[in-house]
Tab-separated table of C-alpha atoms in Angstrom:
chain	number	residue	atom	x	y	z
C	5	MET	CA	12.929	-11.403	2.747
C	6	LEU	CA	11.561	-9.128	0.147
C	7	ARG	CA	8.954	-8.191	1.948
C	8	PRO	CA	10.198	-5.597	3.912
C	9	LEU	CA	11.348	-3.848	0.712
C	10	LEU	CA	8.073	-3.990	-0.716
C	11	ALA	CA	5.624	-1.327	0.444
C	12	ALA	CA	7.808	0.857	-1.537
C	13	THR	CA	7.620	-0.632	-5.193
C	14	ALA	CA	4.191	1.515	-5.617
C	15	GLY	CA	5.299	4.823	-4.340
C	16	VAL	CA	3.757	4.281	-0.871
C	17	MET	CA	6.817	5.125	1.225
C	18	LEU	CA	9.658	7.436	1.174
C	19	LEU	CA	13.155	5.833	0.498
C	20	ALA	CA	15.475	5.987	3.041
C	21	THR	CA	18.167	4.855	1.800
C	22	THR	CA	20.214	7.717	0.035
C	23	ALA	CA	22.742	7.862	2.678
C	24	VAL	CA	23.533	4.201	2.458
C	25	LEU	CA	23.972	4.609	-1.359
C	26	ALA	CA	26.175	7.512	-0.956
C	27	ASP	CA	28.154	5.198	0.989
C	28	ALA	CA	28.667	2.689	-1.505
C	29	ALA	CA	29.078	5.131	-4.474
C	30	PRO	CA	30.747	3.566	-7.586
C	31	GLY	CA	33.014	6.874	-8.543
C	32	SER	CA	33.367	8.623	-11.804
C	33	PRO	CA	31.858	6.279	-15.054
C	34	GLY	CA	33.884	4.210	-16.568
C	35	SER	CA	34.568	3.932	-20.266
C	36	PRO	CA	32.047	3.585	-22.529
C	37	GLY	CA	30.959	-0.353	-22.976
C	38	SER	CA	33.057	-1.096	-20.003
C	39	VAL	CA	32.669	-1.918	-16.540
C	40	ASP	CA	35.748	-1.830	-14.056
C	41	TRP	CA	34.306	-3.590	-10.731
C	42	ALA	CA	36.207	-2.454	-7.578
C	43	PRO	CA	34.836	-3.484	-3.665
C	44	CYS	CA	31.590	-1.185	-2.693
C	45	ALA	CA	32.798	1.520	-0.087
C	46	ASP	CA	31.816	0.084	3.279
C	47	ARG	CA	30.563	-2.682	1.669
C	48	PRO	CA	33.798	-4.803	0.225
C	49	GLU	CA	31.892	-7.957	-0.116
C	50	PHE	CA	29.873	-6.381	-2.988
C	51	GLU	CA	31.697	-4.895	-6.241
C	52	CYS	CA	30.450	-1.619	-7.341
C	53	ALA	CA	31.059	0.105	-10.952
C	54	THR	CA	29.307	2.583	-13.311
C	55	LEU	CA	28.489	2.119	-17.040
C	56	ALA	CA	28.994	5.106	-18.981
C	57	ARG	CA	25.503	5.946	-21.038
C	58	PRO	CA	24.406	8.484	-23.423
C	59	ILE	CA	21.659	10.588	-22.021
C	60	ASP	CA	20.056	11.027	-25.332
C	61	ARG	CA	19.965	7.603	-27.473
C	62	GLY	CA	19.170	9.758	-30.177
C	63	ARG	CA	22.397	11.910	-29.835
C	64	PRO	CA	25.111	9.354	-28.657
C	65	ASP	CA	27.895	12.109	-29.191
C	66	GLY	CA	26.102	14.103	-26.896
C	67	GLY	CA	26.419	13.956	-22.731
C	68	THR	CA	26.136	10.662	-20.902
C	69	PHE	CA	25.740	9.758	-17.088
C	70	GLY	CA	27.154	7.100	-15.011
C	71	MET	CA	24.517	4.274	-14.767
C	72	ALA	CA	24.923	2.507	-11.644
C	73	LEU	CA	25.615	-0.854	-10.842
C	74	ALA	CA	26.176	-3.182	-7.936
C	75	ARG	CA	27.625	-7.010	-8.129
C	76	HIS	CA	26.796	-9.925	-5.671
C	77	ARG	CA	29.306	-12.856	-7.137
C	78	ALA	CA	28.058	-16.614	-7.307
C	79	THR	CA	29.148	-17.899	-3.958
C	80	ASP	CA	29.971	-21.396	-5.481
C	81	PRO	CA	31.817	-19.967	-8.822
C	82	ASP	CA	32.528	-23.418	-10.514
C	83	ARG	CA	28.812	-23.847	-10.250
C	84	ARG	CA	28.106	-20.332	-11.967
C	85	ILE	CA	25.235	-19.872	-14.430
C	86	GLY	CA	26.000	-16.541	-15.248
C	87	VAL	CA	24.115	-13.217	-14.506
C	88	LEU	CA	20.717	-12.389	-13.227
C	89	VAL	CA	20.014	-8.576	-13.344
C	90	VAL	CA	17.228	-7.558	-10.950
C	91	ASN	CA	15.286	-4.417	-10.546
C	92	PRO	CA	12.735	-3.774	-7.717
C	93	GLY	CA	10.145	-1.617	-9.314
C	94	GLY	CA	8.861	1.888	-8.110
C	95	PRO	CA	9.482	3.538	-10.153
C	96	GLY	CA	12.300	4.999	-8.683
C	97	MET	CA	13.561	1.974	-6.467
C	98	SER	CA	17.371	1.632	-6.280
C	99	GLY	CA	18.754	-1.566	-8.166
C	100	VAL	CA	22.009	-1.476	-6.424
C	101	ASP	CA	20.722	-0.951	-2.965
C	102	PHE	CA	18.354	-4.181	-3.758
C	103	THR	CA	21.638	-6.110	-4.504
C	104	PHE	CA	22.871	-5.080	-1.316
C	105	GLY	CA	19.817	-7.339	0.244
C	106	SER	CA	20.562	-9.965	-2.023
C	107	ARG	CA	21.025	-12.502	0.990
C	108	TRP	CA	17.678	-11.635	2.223
C	109	ASN	CA	16.077	-11.497	-1.414
C	110	PHE	CA	17.203	-14.784	-2.886
C	111	SER	CA	17.892	-18.045	-1.923
C	112	PRO	CA	21.198	-19.619	-1.160
C	113	GLU	CA	21.003	-21.640	-4.368
C	114	VAL	CA	20.226	-18.712	-6.433
C	115	LEU	CA	23.050	-16.689	-4.913
C	116	ALA	CA	25.377	-19.698	-5.260
C	117	ARG	CA	24.496	-19.710	-8.931
C	118	PHE	CA	24.293	-16.575	-10.036
C	119	ASP	CA	26.283	-13.216	-10.189
C	120	ILE	CA	23.284	-10.512	-8.775
C	121	VAL	CA	23.766	-7.492	-10.433
C	122	GLY	CA	21.460	-4.519	-9.690
C	123	PHE	CA	21.599	-0.986	-11.493
C	124	ASP	CA	20.191	1.966	-10.744
C	125	PRO	CA	17.932	3.337	-13.993
C	126	ARG	CA	18.754	6.552	-14.857
C	127	GLY	CA	16.958	9.251	-13.023
C	128	VAL	CA	17.253	6.778	-9.903
C	129	GLY	CA	19.199	7.010	-7.037
C	130	LEU	CA	23.055	7.644	-8.218
C	131	SER	CA	22.653	7.330	-11.547
C	132	GLN	CA	22.143	10.988	-11.472
C	133	ALA	CA	18.931	11.234	-9.595
C	134	VAL	CA	15.785	13.487	-11.018
C	135	ARG	CA	15.396	16.180	-8.180
C	136	CYS	CA	12.702	18.342	-7.493
C	137	SER	CA	11.843	20.972	-5.254
C	138	ALA	CA	10.297	19.812	-1.963
C	139	ASP	CA	8.289	22.830	-1.385
C	140	LEU	CA	6.691	22.103	-5.006
C	141	TYR	CA	6.777	18.472	-4.568
C	142	PHE	CA	5.170	18.203	-1.163
C	143	GLY	CA	3.428	21.081	-1.616
C	144	GLY	CA	0.343	22.030	-4.214
C	145	PRO	CA	-3.559	21.939	-4.394
C	146	PRO	CA	-5.083	18.643	-3.151
C	147	ALA	CA	-4.434	15.813	-5.270
C	148	ARG	CA	-8.612	15.100	-5.502
C	149	PRO	CA	-10.029	17.688	-7.124
C	150	THR	CA	-13.702	18.702	-6.532
C	151	ASP	CA	-14.559	20.708	-9.615
C	152	GLN	CA	-12.904	22.382	-12.808
C	153	ALA	CA	-10.986	25.286	-11.070
C	154	GLY	CA	-9.302	22.638	-8.693
C	155	PHE	CA	-8.228	20.394	-11.759
C	156	ASP	CA	-6.943	23.300	-13.528
C	157	GLU	CA	-5.129	24.377	-10.193
C	158	LEU	CA	-3.963	20.521	-9.959
C	159	SER	CA	-3.130	20.699	-13.879
C	160	GLU	CA	-0.774	23.963	-13.275
C	161	HIS	CA	0.851	22.928	-10.342
C	162	ASN	CA	1.998	19.290	-12.032
C	163	ARG	CA	3.322	21.684	-14.907
C	164	GLN	CA	5.697	24.017	-12.390
C	165	LEU	CA	6.564	20.608	-10.917
C	166	HIS	CA	8.092	19.080	-13.889
C	167	ALA	CA	9.473	22.527	-15.216
C	168	ASP	CA	11.601	22.461	-11.863
C	169	CYS	CA	12.461	18.922	-11.866
C	170	ALA	CA	14.044	19.428	-15.564
C	171	ARG	CA	15.457	22.410	-14.479
C	172	ARG	CA	17.243	20.998	-11.201
C	173	SER	CA	18.067	17.767	-13.109
C	174	GLY	CA	19.333	18.637	-16.661
C	175	PRO	CA	18.747	16.956	-19.942
C	176	ILE	CA	18.544	13.432	-17.750
C	177	ALA	CA	15.088	14.607	-16.724
C	178	ASP	CA	13.679	14.431	-20.270
C	179	HIS	CA	15.384	10.771	-20.713
C	180	VAL	CA	13.881	8.591	-17.936
C	181	SER	CA	11.513	6.393	-19.719
C	182	THR	CA	11.619	2.348	-19.481
C	183	GLU	CA	12.207	2.492	-23.485
C	184	ASP	CA	15.506	4.273	-22.258
C	185	VAL	CA	15.725	1.915	-19.594
C	186	VAL	CA	15.662	-1.154	-21.715
C	187	GLU	CA	18.376	-0.604	-23.792
C	188	ASP	CA	20.578	0.497	-20.853
C	189	VAL	CA	19.966	-3.251	-19.828
C	190	ASP	CA	21.147	-4.523	-22.670
C	191	ALA	CA	24.258	-2.262	-23.060
C	192	LEU	CA	24.793	-3.728	-19.735
C	193	ARG	CA	24.730	-7.080	-20.782
C	194	ARG	CA	27.151	-6.209	-23.563
C	195	ALA	CA	29.229	-4.740	-21.323
C	196	LEU	CA	29.660	-7.872	-18.962
C	197	GLY	CA	30.275	-9.972	-21.775
C	198	GLU	CA	27.691	-12.137	-21.751
C	199	PRO	CA	25.208	-13.641	-24.377
C	200	GLU	CA	22.202	-13.736	-22.514
C	201	ILE	CA	21.084	-12.273	-19.034
C	202	SER	CA	18.473	-13.538	-16.819
C	203	PHE	CA	16.283	-11.022	-15.787
C	204	TYR	CA	14.343	-10.851	-12.278
C	205	GLY	CA	11.879	-7.651	-12.325
C	206	LEU	CA	9.802	-6.714	-9.203
C	207	SER	CA	6.440	-4.906	-9.621
C	208	TYR	CA	7.334	-1.590	-11.909
C	209	GLY	CA	10.836	-3.821	-12.826
C	210	THR	CA	8.129	-6.477	-14.706
C	211	VAL	CA	7.463	-3.373	-16.724
C	212	ILE	CA	11.089	-3.636	-17.611
C	213	GLY	CA	11.393	-7.197	-18.055
C	214	GLN	CA	8.247	-7.081	-20.605
C	215	ARG	CA	9.769	-4.364	-22.482
C	216	TYR	CA	12.983	-5.917	-22.954
C	217	ALA	CA	11.419	-9.405	-23.705
C	218	GLU	CA	10.240	-7.618	-26.556
C	219	ARG	CA	12.869	-6.045	-27.817
C	220	HIS	CA	15.547	-8.131	-26.809
C	221	GLY	CA	13.891	-11.468	-26.610
C	222	ASP	CA	16.931	-13.515	-27.849
C	223	LYS	CA	19.209	-12.471	-25.321
C	224	VAL	CA	17.217	-13.614	-22.681
C	225	ARG	CA	18.176	-16.996	-20.945
C	226	ALA	CA	15.146	-16.753	-18.112
C	227	MET	CA	12.810	-14.009	-17.282
C	228	LEU	CA	11.094	-14.055	-14.054
C	229	LEU	CA	8.546	-11.393	-13.627
C	230	ASP	CA	7.131	-10.804	-9.860
C	231	SER	CA	3.801	-9.265	-9.238
C	232	VAL	CA	3.179	-8.127	-13.148
C	233	VAL	CA	2.058	-4.195	-14.089
C	234	ASP	CA	-0.474	-4.547	-16.886
C	235	ARG	CA	0.964	-2.223	-19.597
C	236	GLY	CA	-2.008	-2.022	-21.662
C	237	LEU	CA	-4.386	0.066	-19.223
C	238	ASP	CA	-6.077	3.098	-20.050
C	239	ALA	CA	-6.882	5.590	-17.864
C	240	GLY	CA	-10.557	4.063	-16.861
C	241	GLU	CA	-9.205	0.724	-16.491
C	242	SER	CA	-6.573	1.584	-14.510
C	243	ALA	CA	-8.536	3.404	-12.192
C	244	ALA	CA	-11.306	0.552	-12.134
C	245	SER	CA	-8.315	-2.153	-11.813
C	246	ALA	CA	-6.872	-0.215	-8.752
C	247	ALA	CA	-10.634	0.095	-7.051
C	248	ARG	CA	-11.148	-3.754	-7.621
C	249	ALA	CA	-7.874	-4.327	-5.938
C	250	ALA	CA	-8.864	-1.913	-2.931
C	251	ALA	CA	-11.983	-3.712	-2.488
C	252	ASP	CA	-10.521	-7.312	-2.307
C	253	SER	CA	-8.328	-6.113	0.107
C	254	TYR	CA	-10.874	-4.750	2.185
C	255	GLU	CA	-12.658	-8.192	2.139
C	256	GLU	CA	-9.045	-10.035	2.591
C	257	TRP	CA	-9.042	-8.238	6.047
C	258	LYS	CA	-12.876	-8.666	6.965
C	259	ARG	CA	-11.393	-12.720	6.455
C	260	TRP	CA	-8.651	-12.236	8.312
C	261	ASN	CA	-10.295	-10.955	11.382
C	262	ALA	CA	-13.085	-13.741	11.272
C	263	ARG	CA	-10.202	-16.369	11.284
C	264	THR	CA	-8.244	-15.089	13.591
C	265	PRO	CA	-8.943	-15.695	17.492
C	266	SER	CA	-5.968	-13.335	18.234
C	267	SER	CA	-7.178	-10.570	15.833
C	268	PRO	CA	-8.094	-7.235	18.222
C	269	LEU	CA	-11.319	-7.204	16.195
C	270	HIS	CA	-12.111	-10.796	15.847
C	271	GLY	CA	-15.648	-11.765	16.375
C	272	GLN	CA	-16.722	-8.001	15.788
C	273	ASP	CA	-19.177	-6.436	12.774
C	274	ILE	CA	-16.342	-5.419	10.933
C	275	ASP	CA	-18.390	-3.541	8.105
C	276	ALA	CA	-20.256	-1.728	10.779
C	277	LEU	CA	-17.404	-0.734	12.485
C	278	TRP	CA	-15.519	0.324	9.240
C	279	ASP	CA	-18.747	2.423	7.874
C	280	GLY	CA	-18.704	4.388	10.979
C	281	LEU	CA	-15.167	5.169	10.989
C	282	MET	CA	-15.462	6.698	7.503
C	283	ALA	CA	-18.833	8.689	8.421
C	284	ARG	CA	-17.023	10.140	11.358
C	285	ALA	CA	-13.912	10.788	9.393
C	286	ASP	CA	-16.067	12.292	7.176
C	287	ARG	CA	-17.787	14.415	9.320
C	288	GLY	CA	-14.219	15.502	10.496
C	289	GLU	CA	-14.411	13.756	13.616
C	290	LEU	CA	-11.815	11.322	13.760
C	291	VAL	CA	-8.455	12.193	15.062
C	292	ASP	CA	-4.912	9.914	14.873
C	293	LEU	CA	-4.099	10.600	18.191
C	294	GLU	CA	-1.094	7.753	17.717
C	295	GLY	CA	0.259	9.793	14.656
C	296	SER	CA	0.453	13.532	13.665
C	297	GLY	CA	-2.944	14.572	15.795
C	298	ASP	CA	-4.289	15.521	12.528
C	299	PRO	CA	-7.894	14.703	11.545
C	300	LEU	CA	-8.213	11.841	9.322
C	301	THR	CA	-9.717	11.544	6.108
C	302	PRO	CA	-11.742	9.032	4.694
C	303	TYR	CA	-9.105	8.701	2.162
C	304	ASP	CA	-7.009	8.243	4.541
C	305	LEU	CA	-8.511	5.279	5.910
C	306	SER	CA	-8.552	3.722	2.669
C	307	ALA	CA	-5.111	4.435	1.837
C	308	GLY	CA	-3.983	2.845	5.094
C	309	LEU	CA	-6.089	-0.291	4.550
C	310	THR	CA	-4.361	-0.618	0.810
C	311	ILE	CA	-0.844	-0.063	2.270
C	312	THR	CA	-0.867	-2.688	4.852
C	313	ALA	CA	-2.431	-4.932	2.220
C	314	TYR	CA	0.985	-4.887	1.353
C	315	GLY	CA	2.440	-6.822	3.657
C	316	PRO	CA	0.001	-7.708	4.664
C	317	ASP	CA	-0.040	-6.735	8.478
C	318	TRP	CA	-3.781	-7.268	9.476
C	319	GLU	CA	-3.238	-7.390	12.957
C	320	ASP	CA	-1.328	-3.894	13.120
C	321	PHE	CA	-4.048	-2.667	11.096
C	322	SER	CA	-6.684	-3.919	13.291
C	323	ALA	CA	-4.999	-2.408	16.598
C	324	TRP	CA	-4.840	0.890	14.747
C	325	VAL	CA	-8.549	0.721	14.058
C	326	LEU	CA	-9.521	-0.172	17.342
C	327	SER	CA	-7.126	2.764	18.531
C	328	LEU	CA	-9.197	5.138	16.741
C	329	ASN	CA	-12.060	3.818	18.768
C	330	GLY	CA	-10.244	4.833	21.593
C	331	VAL	CA	-8.923	1.446	22.582
C	332	GLY	CA	-5.317	0.275	22.813
C	333	VAL	CA	-2.597	3.160	22.170
C	334	GLY	CA	0.941	2.725	20.756
C	335	VAL	CA	0.016	1.967	17.725
C	336	THR	CA	1.564	3.485	14.639
C	337	PRO	CA	-0.478	4.282	11.646
C	338	PRO	CA	0.218	3.011	8.165
C	339	ALA	CA	1.937	5.247	5.362
C	340	SER	CA	-0.615	6.564	2.894
C	341	ASP	CA	-0.998	4.630	-0.256
C	342	GLY	CA	0.214	6.803	-3.266
C	343	GLU	CA	2.442	9.102	-1.443
C	344	VAL	CA	5.642	9.713	-0.235
C	345	THR	CA	6.738	11.142	3.408
C	346	PRO	CA	8.527	14.197	3.353
C	347	PRO	CA	12.245	13.365	3.864
C	348	SER	CA	13.515	14.554	7.187
C	349	ASP	CA	16.942	15.365	6.188
C	350	GLU	CA	16.654	17.999	3.991
C	351	PRO	CA	19.536	19.652	2.636
C	352	GLU	CA	19.987	23.332	4.328
C	353	ASP	CA	17.965	24.868	2.023
C	354	GLY	CA	15.233	22.419	1.874
C	355	LYS	CA	14.838	22.554	-1.862
C	356	ASP	CA	15.356	19.121	-3.062
C	357	THR	CA	12.943	15.875	-2.541
C	358	SER	CA	14.002	12.562	-1.771
C	359	LEU	CA	15.694	10.684	-5.183
C	360	TYR	CA	12.794	8.380	-5.036
C	361	ALA	CA	9.963	10.791	-5.214
C	362	GLY	CA	11.229	12.693	-7.814
C	363	ALA	CA	12.276	9.885	-10.235
C	364	MET	CA	8.897	8.273	-9.516
C	365	ALA	CA	7.013	11.451	-11.024
C	366	HIS	CA	9.326	11.551	-13.882
C	367	ILE	CA	9.189	8.359	-14.944
C	368	SER	CA	5.665	7.398	-14.023
C	369	CYS	CA	4.630	10.420	-16.318
C	370	ALA	CA	7.203	9.409	-18.775
C	371	ASP	CA	5.553	5.844	-19.413
C	372	GLN	CA	2.095	6.531	-19.015
C	373	SER	CA	-0.371	6.431	-21.815
C	374	PHE	CA	-2.838	8.164	-20.857
C	375	ARG	CA	-3.935	11.321	-19.511
C	376	VAL	CA	-7.223	13.088	-17.870
C	377	ARG	CA	-8.057	16.167	-19.613
C	378	THR	CA	-10.991	17.684	-17.828
C	379	TYR	CA	-12.116	17.647	-14.865
C	380	ALA	CA	-15.368	15.880	-15.763
C	381	GLU	CA	-13.368	12.943	-17.300
C	382	TYR	CA	-12.153	13.069	-13.796
C	383	ALA	CA	-15.033	13.190	-11.761
C	384	GLU	CA	-16.679	10.267	-14.270
C	385	LEU	CA	-13.589	8.028	-13.746
C	386	THR	CA	-13.431	8.697	-9.817
C	387	ARG	CA	-17.491	7.974	-9.553
C	388	GLN	CA	-16.866	4.868	-11.252
C	389	ALA	CA	-13.899	3.680	-9.467
C	390	GLN	CA	-15.939	4.319	-5.978
C	391	ARG	CA	-19.311	2.543	-7.024
C	392	ILE	CA	-16.518	-0.106	-8.107
C	393	SER	CA	-15.389	-0.234	-3.673
C	394	PRO	CA	-17.636	2.212	-2.323
C	395	ARG	CA	-16.212	1.349	1.204
C	396	THR	CA	-12.548	2.275	0.157
C	397	LEU	CA	-13.959	5.373	-2.355
C	398	GLY	CA	-12.089	3.816	-5.274
C	399	SER	CA	-8.211	3.698	-4.435
C	400	ASP	CA	-5.978	6.039	-3.371
C	401	ARG	CA	-3.306	4.585	-5.768
C	402	GLY	CA	-5.784	4.629	-8.500
C	403	ASN	CA	-6.270	8.565	-8.083
C	404	THR	CA	-2.942	8.644	-8.282
C	405	LEU	CA	-2.549	7.507	-11.379
C	406	LEU	CA	-5.544	9.558	-12.511
C	407	THR	CA	-3.672	12.670	-11.249
C	408	SER	CA	0.125	12.800	-11.287
C	409	CYS	CA	0.386	13.656	-15.127
C	410	VAL	CA	-2.410	15.574	-15.209
C	411	GLY	CA	-1.746	18.668	-17.300
C	412	LEU	CA	1.212	17.606	-18.705
C	413	PRO	CA	1.921	16.389	-22.136
C	414	GLU	CA	1.864	13.077	-23.652
C	415	ALA	CA	4.539	10.768	-23.119
C	416	SER	CA	6.531	10.360	-26.041
C	417	THR	CA	7.134	6.697	-25.526
C	418	PRO	CA	4.519	5.481	-23.809
C	419	GLN	CA	4.026	1.871	-22.629
C	420	GLN	CA	1.990	-0.300	-24.378
C	421	PRO	CA	2.105	-4.320	-25.080
C	422	GLY	CA	3.877	-5.538	-27.569
C	423	ALA	CA	4.994	-9.343	-28.301
C	424	MET	CA	7.391	-10.950	-25.934
C	425	ARG	CA	9.680	-13.634	-27.324
C	426	THR	CA	12.232	-15.523	-25.186
C	427	LYS	CA	13.896	-19.018	-25.670
C	428	VAL	CA	12.120	-19.964	-22.634
C	429	PRO	CA	8.685	-18.951	-21.370
C	430	THR	CA	8.806	-16.327	-19.154
C	431	LEU	CA	7.800	-17.061	-15.799
C	432	LEU	CA	4.914	-14.634	-14.167
C	433	ILE	CA	4.062	-15.200	-10.514
C	434	ASN	CA	1.210	-13.093	-8.338
C	435	SER	CA	-0.405	-13.248	-5.327
C	436	ARG	CA	-3.975	-13.770	-5.667
C	437	HIS	CA	-5.014	-10.691	-3.724
C	438	ASP	CA	-2.257	-8.225	-4.592
C	439	PRO	CA	-2.978	-4.423	-3.317
C	440	SER	CA	-1.243	-3.028	-6.317
C	441	THR	CA	-0.347	-5.176	-8.679
C	442	SER	CA	-3.767	-7.225	-8.649
C	443	HIS	CA	-3.607	-10.674	-10.014
C	444	GLU	CA	-6.349	-9.561	-12.657
C	445	ASN	CA	-3.386	-7.641	-14.429
C	446	ALA	CA	-1.459	-10.356	-14.363
C	447	ALA	CA	-3.905	-12.847	-16.177
C	448	SER	CA	-4.296	-9.997	-18.592
C	449	VAL	CA	-1.028	-10.046	-19.707
C	450	HIS	CA	-0.502	-13.697	-19.754
C	451	ARG	CA	-3.697	-13.833	-22.147
C	452	ARG	CA	-1.699	-11.637	-24.222
C	453	GLN	CA	1.088	-13.486	-24.542
C	454	ARG	CA	-0.215	-16.729	-24.796
C	455	GLY	CA	2.691	-19.404	-25.493
C	456	ALA	CA	4.850	-16.846	-24.219
C	457	THR	CA	4.264	-16.507	-20.495
C	458	VAL	CA	3.085	-18.699	-17.758
C	459	LEU	CA	1.505	-17.826	-14.804
C	460	VAL	CA	1.843	-18.848	-10.940
C	461	THR	CA	-0.175	-17.885	-8.523
C	462	TYR	CA	0.219	-17.740	-4.936
C	463	GLU	CA	-3.348	-17.963	-3.159
C	464	GLY	CA	-2.605	-15.335	-0.570
C	465	ALA	CA	-2.469	-11.862	-0.197
C	466	GLY	CA	0.442	-9.402	-0.283
C	467	HIS	CA	2.716	-7.665	-2.895
C	468	GLY	CA	5.714	-9.427	-3.978
C	469	VAL	CA	5.708	-13.702	-4.156
C	470	TYR	CA	9.302	-14.821	-4.828
C	471	ASP	CA	9.958	-15.667	-0.973
C	472	ARG	CA	6.251	-16.262	0.174
C	473	ASN	CA	6.550	-19.680	1.122
C	474	ASP	CA	8.369	-23.124	0.224
C	475	CYS	CA	6.403	-23.208	-2.969
C	476	THR	CA	7.125	-20.048	-4.541
C	477	ARG	CA	10.520	-20.338	-3.689
C	478	ARG	CA	11.023	-23.875	-5.146
C	479	VAL	CA	8.826	-22.687	-8.485
C	480	SER	CA	11.028	-19.822	-8.776
C	481	ASP	CA	14.031	-21.552	-8.092
C	482	ALA	CA	13.783	-24.171	-10.629
C	483	TYR	CA	13.254	-22.137	-13.258
C	484	LEU	CA	16.013	-19.720	-12.905
C	485	VAL	CA	18.495	-22.677	-12.004
C	486	SER	CA	17.145	-25.496	-14.391
C	487	LEU	CA	15.034	-23.680	-16.658
C	488	ASP	CA	11.941	-25.922	-15.180
C	489	VAL	CA	9.272	-23.554	-16.583
C	490	PRO	CA	6.447	-24.758	-14.663
C	491	ARG	CA	2.872	-25.982	-15.838
C	492	ASP	CA	0.808	-23.167	-16.738
C	493	GLY	CA	-1.738	-22.173	-13.823
C	494	LEU	CA	-0.010	-23.744	-10.956
C	495	SER	CA	-0.829	-22.493	-7.873
C	496	CYS	CA	0.956	-22.229	-4.260
C	497	PRO	CA	-1.433	-22.426	-1.618
C	498	SER	CA	-1.515	-19.578	0.730
C	499	THR	CA	0.643	-19.634	4.116
C	500	ASP	CA	-1.092	-16.302	5.061
C	501	GLN	CA	-1.504	-16.271	9.358
């Protein structure tokens, strides 16, 4: 199943697979333009390799890195269609690790007909990962400044962190943008000897897919983009969109409690209960007895709601909320949206972050097309977001979008939408109630790419659509296997419990 992997796609959980990936290390980089497959260490049913790529595309004779690859070969070679290149997003998630989960991530028919090929994007996982100081990454000033001095402090912290990551990681840190990754994907296609590839991108992987379709659309056999990121939003639009998604998640939780007799909160006044908890948290009176024991802030409650909506796992969230009122024990609180839990297996000097954390920060700022310049601007955008969704105080994820790149130079190759040109329309699939890549963003991409895309909606909640139910799998598989383009606007009914 995809859903166990999905919470990490928006940077909300620690990637706990670094040790797993190390076991499957493909080895030293192959020759430029070649892929020399060999059984993966401890996973002989998969093949691993590296593809040598220039760190700086502007200086192809300079240094190189090894782009880590993994392959699950088509289980029915006589009916093999070709290669399905996959990317699970993040940014910063490992495509190698995602490929190791192919048997859970894709249907038997897709596994029979395609070689599933995943890659760690440059700066990620085994592809010369960006590394940063754990003390800097997980420390620093509050990410919600309350005045210009706090904003300036955050700006300086971000600059120090960015410089530290560059020092620890080397030149790759300045060349991790999606523009670079897209050319790596096409180099992979050529190295595999494939005139065309099919592509599956999940969450931030849809950014790679969109850009590939713009630059190399004639090399695309089929492109399935699951849970779509809108690359055309500015700072205000991003914060507002995230706030609307948070408000929608709250309403989804309310509806679930109302229609689910087994819910711990069934029949209760959810608005009154939630408002009371938020007020207690604001006064510093709410303590998480089942977690760290630290006081909970209103933003912690909001973030817990949003991360739960990725599943969604409303039953556990409702039980946790009930436990905050002193009822129920043994409930694990949700991880915080927009944050990465500090790793428990730090190196002895405690200086490196998890590979996911450093990569996410650097890639986001390499791609992000906007910067918030002053506290006044930040405060106004925050007020707007909180007006949109007062019960969640805007969105923790939206705040991360606003603050993570404060103080840094403008991106050299920011992501902006162009024209997608593929032989077969790209299939966009999205949940109606997605807390991260909201349906409105998928609809916006579809409107801009009218004729080049079709949009299919899962009428339920959660992040990631492919394996939601028989309808979403059937539509997706028919498209990938038979190039059967579904009717634009098709809906798959919700099977949320």
